[in-house]
XYZ file of C-alpha atoms in Angstrom:
371
model
C 0.000 0.000 0.000
C 2.878 2.367 0.672
C 4.105 1.697 -2.867
C 0.643 2.573 -4.215
C 0.750 5.937 -2.420
C 4.229 6.539 -3.877
C 3.075 5.687 -7.415
C 0.022 7.932 -7.062
C 2.122 10.967 -6.145
C 5.163 10.608 -8.392
C 3.175 11.464 -11.517
C 1.487 14.428 -9.860
C 4.875 15.728 -8.728
C 6.407 15.434 -12.201
C 3.375 17.247 -13.588
C 3.508 20.045 -10.988
C 7.193 20.727 -11.603
C 6.779 20.828 -15.373
C 3.685 23.069 -15.470
C 5.511 26.209 -16.732
C 7.076 24.221 -19.604
C 3.766 22.515 -20.439
C 2.037 25.906 -20.512
C 4.587 27.293 -22.983
C 4.492 24.219 -25.211
C 0.685 24.206 -25.314
C 0.246 27.995 -25.495
C -1.795 28.058 -22.279
C -1.999 31.329 -20.314
C -2.634 31.702 -16.576
C -6.418 32.056 -17.027
C -6.471 28.992 -19.259
C -4.494 27.062 -16.647
C -7.084 27.986 -14.023
C -9.872 26.678 -16.281
C -7.944 23.486 -17.104
C -7.264 22.806 -13.432
C -10.943 23.436 -12.634
C -12.043 20.824 -15.169
C -9.333 18.474 -13.895
C -10.632 18.945 -10.355
C -14.223 18.282 -11.458
C -13.166 14.992 -13.042
C -11.128 14.102 -9.946
C -14.065 14.729 -7.613
C -16.482 12.822 -9.853
C -14.108 9.845 -9.877
C -13.804 9.877 -6.070
C -17.568 10.127 -5.565
C -18.280 7.464 -8.179
C -15.528 5.265 -6.809
C -17.138 5.406 -3.368
C -20.265 3.803 -4.822
C -18.368 1.439 -7.109
C -16.349 0.132 -4.155
C -19.544 -1.470 -2.854
C -19.392 -4.066 -5.641
C -15.733 -3.960 -6.744
C -12.804 -4.553 -4.407
C -10.741 -1.417 -3.703
C -7.689 -3.433 -4.702
C -9.161 -4.022 -8.145
C -10.020 -0.324 -8.434
C -6.436 0.550 -7.483
C -5.055 -1.783 -10.134
C -7.305 -0.318 -12.838
C -6.424 3.262 -11.870
C -2.671 2.568 -11.818
C -2.866 1.114 -15.326
C -5.002 4.025 -16.555
C -2.477 6.533 -15.166
C 0.111 5.500 -17.764
C -1.720 6.686 -20.929
C -3.381 9.613 -19.117
C -0.090 11.105 -17.936
C 1.388 10.335 -21.355
C -1.244 12.600 -22.908
C -0.550 15.357 -20.363
C 3.200 15.401 -21.017
C 2.835 15.346 -24.815
C -0.131 17.695 -25.339
C 0.616 19.977 -28.342
C -2.134 22.556 -27.733
C -4.149 24.225 -25.001
C -7.337 22.213 -25.739
C -5.295 19.013 -25.883
C -3.674 19.712 -22.518
C -7.064 20.516 -20.984
C -8.591 17.242 -22.218
C -5.551 15.306 -20.996
C -5.841 16.873 -17.544
C -9.492 15.820 -17.364
C -8.566 12.221 -18.233
C -5.767 12.248 -15.691
C -8.167 13.634 -13.075
C -10.430 10.612 -13.556
C -7.674 8.046 -13.061
C -6.017 9.904 -10.173
C -9.317 10.517 -8.368
C -10.297 6.858 -8.563
C -6.872 5.843 -7.264
C -7.107 8.364 -4.406
C -10.447 6.968 -3.231
C -9.465 3.319 -3.567
C -6.078 3.576 -1.875
C -7.399 5.575 1.097
C -10.300 3.140 1.533
C -7.875 0.223 1.605
C -5.418 2.077 3.855
C -8.063 3.009 6.448
C -9.245 -0.631 6.475
C -5.679 -1.713 7.225
C -5.470 0.860 10.020
C -8.708 -0.389 11.599
C -7.535 -3.983 11.448
C -4.160 -3.152 12.998
C -5.886 -0.947 15.592
C -3.082 1.600 15.605
C -2.292 4.660 13.446
C -0.455 3.782 10.215
C -2.181 5.971 7.613
C 0.199 8.935 7.854
C 3.186 6.712 7.147
C 1.637 5.835 3.794
C 0.882 9.480 3.095
C 4.515 10.248 3.923
C 5.531 8.090 0.964
C 3.174 10.118 -1.238
C 4.664 13.410 -0.041
C 8.201 12.175 -0.622
C 7.278 10.993 -4.117
C 5.629 14.323 -4.934
C 8.664 16.272 -3.717
C 11.064 14.145 -5.740
C 8.821 14.372 -8.776
C 8.325 18.144 -8.574
C 12.015 18.976 -8.634
C 12.737 16.268 -11.209
C 9.831 17.503 -13.319
C 11.148 21.060 -13.621
C 14.699 19.860 -14.334
C 13.706 17.176 -16.850
C 11.100 19.318 -18.617
C 13.504 22.232 -19.133
C 16.528 20.113 -20.083
C 15.167 17.021 -21.868
C 11.492 17.740 -22.560
C 8.337 16.792 -20.640
C 7.805 13.588 -22.653
C 10.573 11.943 -20.612
C 8.406 12.410 -17.509
C 5.772 10.131 -19.046
C 8.311 7.303 -19.186
C 9.038 7.725 -15.488
C 5.329 7.519 -14.655
C 5.031 4.268 -16.586
C 8.171 2.899 -14.961
C 6.657 3.328 -11.486
C 2.943 2.640 -12.043
C 3.195 -0.591 -14.023
C 5.266 -2.580 -11.473
C 3.054 -1.363 -8.618
C -0.087 -2.384 -10.545
C 1.418 -5.859 -10.939
C 2.163 -6.009 -7.202
C -1.450 -5.072 -6.369
C -2.678 -7.774 -8.749
C -0.561 -10.373 -6.949
C -2.135 -9.423 -3.597
C -5.450 -10.899 -4.700
C -8.852 -9.864 -3.290
C -9.173 -8.422 0.204
C -10.679 -10.600 2.884
C -12.256 -7.950 5.069
C -11.951 -8.584 8.771
C -15.039 -8.070 10.871
C -13.830 -4.960 12.645
C -16.670 -3.201 14.485
C -16.889 0.609 14.420
C -15.457 2.423 17.405
C -18.602 4.503 17.712
C -22.060 4.546 16.198
C -23.202 8.169 16.073
C -26.814 9.113 15.468
C -27.611 9.652 11.793
C -28.052 13.413 12.111
C -24.691 13.770 13.842
C -23.036 11.571 11.244
C -24.362 13.669 8.359
C -23.324 16.920 10.041
C -19.888 15.458 10.782
C -19.352 14.428 7.164
C -20.502 17.875 5.999
C -18.100 19.775 8.266
C -15.180 17.439 7.607
C -15.896 17.725 3.879
C -15.638 21.522 4.069
C -12.361 21.321 6.020
C -11.073 18.821 3.458
C -12.093 21.079 0.576
C -10.337 24.139 1.981
C -7.221 22.178 2.905
C -6.908 20.380 -0.436
C -7.496 23.671 -2.264
C -4.547 25.043 -0.297
C -2.421 22.022 -1.142
C -3.293 22.435 -4.817
C -2.268 26.079 -4.674
C 1.158 25.117 -3.304
C 1.554 22.209 -5.713
C 0.359 23.785 -8.938
C 1.119 27.499 -8.588
C 4.412 27.490 -6.709
C 6.538 26.808 -9.803
C 5.049 29.717 -11.733
C 5.267 32.001 -8.682
C 8.969 31.233 -8.162
C 9.780 31.473 -11.878
C 8.302 34.966 -12.014
C 10.019 35.941 -8.772
C 13.480 34.783 -9.922
C 13.574 34.108 -13.656
C 17.282 33.274 -13.564
C 16.414 30.251 -11.393
C 13.697 28.893 -13.697
C 15.240 25.408 -13.762
C 14.680 25.246 -10.000
C 11.117 26.559 -10.020
C 9.939 23.138 -8.848
C 11.783 23.691 -5.555
C 8.706 25.333 -4.015
C 6.628 22.199 -4.516
C 9.600 20.126 -3.364
C 9.944 22.088 -0.101
C 6.180 21.843 0.401
C 6.099 18.079 -0.189
C 9.405 17.417 1.555
C 8.274 18.970 4.811
C 4.959 17.161 4.439
C 6.846 13.888 4.168
C 9.023 14.580 7.230
C 6.025 15.443 9.407
C 4.022 12.488 8.127
C 6.811 10.098 9.067
C 6.195 11.081 12.685
C 2.502 11.829 12.164
C 1.127 8.525 13.411
C 3.044 8.951 16.680
C 1.652 12.486 16.994
C -1.873 11.176 16.421
C -1.396 8.496 19.049
C -0.129 10.983 21.611
C -2.306 14.055 21.010
C -5.299 12.748 19.049
C -6.520 13.691 15.584
C -8.400 16.790 16.748
C -5.444 18.630 18.297
C -3.195 17.676 15.401
C -5.697 19.072 12.871
C -6.158 22.392 14.694
C -2.447 23.087 15.154
C -1.708 22.024 11.598
C -4.215 24.444 10.055
C -2.782 27.348 12.083
C 0.719 26.591 10.752
C -0.586 26.282 7.175
C -2.223 29.718 7.408
C 1.095 31.200 8.588
C 2.890 29.544 5.683
C 0.598 30.982 3.021
C 0.843 34.413 4.667
C 4.645 34.139 4.444
C 4.456 33.368 0.718
C 1.974 36.182 0.094
C 4.306 38.761 1.663
C 7.531 37.355 0.196
C 9.891 39.301 -2.086
C 12.745 36.797 -2.107
C 13.154 33.273 -3.451
C 14.433 31.896 -0.130
C 11.602 33.472 1.862
C 9.086 31.909 -0.524
C 10.704 28.506 -0.039
C 10.343 28.964 3.733
C 6.669 29.778 3.268
C 6.044 26.687 1.151
C 7.902 24.612 3.749
C 5.527 25.917 6.450
C 2.557 25.086 4.233
C 3.840 21.524 3.909
C 4.408 21.348 7.648
C 0.886 22.594 8.324
C -1.063 20.558 5.774
C 0.808 17.296 6.372
C -1.632 15.722 8.807
C -4.970 17.383 8.034
C -6.277 15.283 5.122
C -5.128 11.886 6.484
C -6.557 12.725 9.919
C -9.870 13.733 8.349
C -9.950 10.495 6.363
C -9.259 8.539 9.546
C -12.073 10.345 11.395
C -14.533 9.504 8.609
C -13.419 5.864 8.502
C -13.774 5.457 12.274
C -17.264 6.914 12.200
C -18.382 4.859 9.198
C -16.461 1.572 9.605
C -17.639 -0.784 6.834
C -19.223 2.100 4.873
C -15.917 3.951 4.728
C -15.713 4.051 0.911
C -19.197 5.561 0.553
C -18.579 8.034 3.384
C -15.266 9.111 1.876
C -17.025 9.568 -1.459
C -19.717 11.722 0.170
C -17.139 13.870 1.956
C -15.313 14.255 -1.355
C -18.486 15.628 -2.942
C -18.789 18.216 -0.179
C -15.110 19.063 -0.506
C -15.565 19.345 -4.248
C -17.936 22.287 -3.875
C -14.927 24.239 -2.581
C -12.135 22.523 -4.533
C -13.858 22.879 -7.903
C -13.852 26.683 -8.202
C -10.533 27.073 -6.380
C -8.165 26.742 -9.409
C -10.307 29.095 -11.493
C -10.512 31.597 -8.629
C -6.741 31.418 -8.075
C -6.104 31.892 -11.787
C -8.436 34.886 -11.915
C -6.863 36.439 -8.813
C -3.355 35.912 -10.193
C -4.305 37.420 -13.566
C -6.188 40.382 -12.050
C -3.825 41.193 -9.188
C -0.905 38.843 -8.593
C 0.010 35.375 -7.365
C 0.795 36.974 -3.986
C -2.818 38.144 -3.637
C -4.009 34.656 -4.573
C -1.877 33.091 -1.841
C -3.166 35.662 0.671
C -6.691 34.490 -0.122
C -5.638 30.904 0.523
C -4.257 31.948 3.932
C -7.710 33.285 4.819
C -9.202 29.978 3.673
C -6.944 28.098 6.080
C -8.193 30.264 8.962
C -11.799 29.475 7.996
C -10.926 25.765 7.970
C -9.383 26.154 11.435
C -12.589 27.688 12.754
C -14.768 24.951 11.245
C -12.461 22.127 12.317
C -13.138 22.708 16.005
C -16.609 21.090 15.974
C -15.897 18.907 12.938
C -13.046 17.027 14.559
C -14.878 16.177 17.787
C -15.272 12.425 18.270
C -18.927 11.287 18.394
C -20.201 9.684 21.536
C -20.829 5.946 21.346
C -24.420 4.653 21.589
């Protein structure tokens, strides 16, 4: 499962680091990128929501295998798109495969965590953060020096062996692990709604760091364009470091305290980026964002899984739909803000979003009482 998380993120990292080169090759401007990312996000959310229902009749392991195989041609289209419409269509296709993989792998991972009865989810997410960081820096270097098509070969080289490994695992034999709590239906629905909003705001912030950092740094220091992926690398690298210790933090302090502190740090990180005038200061800001967002999404997933037990896939899909209402317009709004004012103003808006998430997370992260 850790290898699946790594394979999921390596392609996204390569893509994030090569975005400025892909934009130039396809003739895509900043507004067009915002629209393309919005459509990509819509496909991603639809795949997660649909996957939550599909997981009722198809094993998450089979869904993971299908998504890993689909990633290969989808990322190939992204890295070879010759025009703006072609890149947009490729991003939509990639959103479908990546969204399905996201849902399936987190469903399987939370089932493993319940069966082991100890926190292990953040360790898997640490592998994803490390893969994204490696991919982001490699993506900017490879795309500027050898061309983005080489990145597609790397995606295939990772995804295909992992898909074979998942196939060899065979079907999951679900253990009869009872839920830790059975909240009343009204409380469960409200909990999913609030957690979905926190997820949406947090993932929108992560997307801003992942997808806009390279362009922000390239414009800030054009002479360092080959290292524009360093912002995403610092973001993902610090995410990975925190996630390596994240399960121990969860065990000691609980998911709720970890979420609240994390969101406060993320808000400070985006504020640092928004007020930055130097390359190094921006890298510090993206590092703080990685530090702050590291535990939020996995902890939210774990909260949903504990509350829903054997309906975890459907509950995760429902929360993804709620999150999608915020994630969907986020890339377009960021693109519009960057085009109208500046990337700094866009990142300032994201900082405000993190503070809103912090306020909402206080009731959302409370554990339901058992009945």
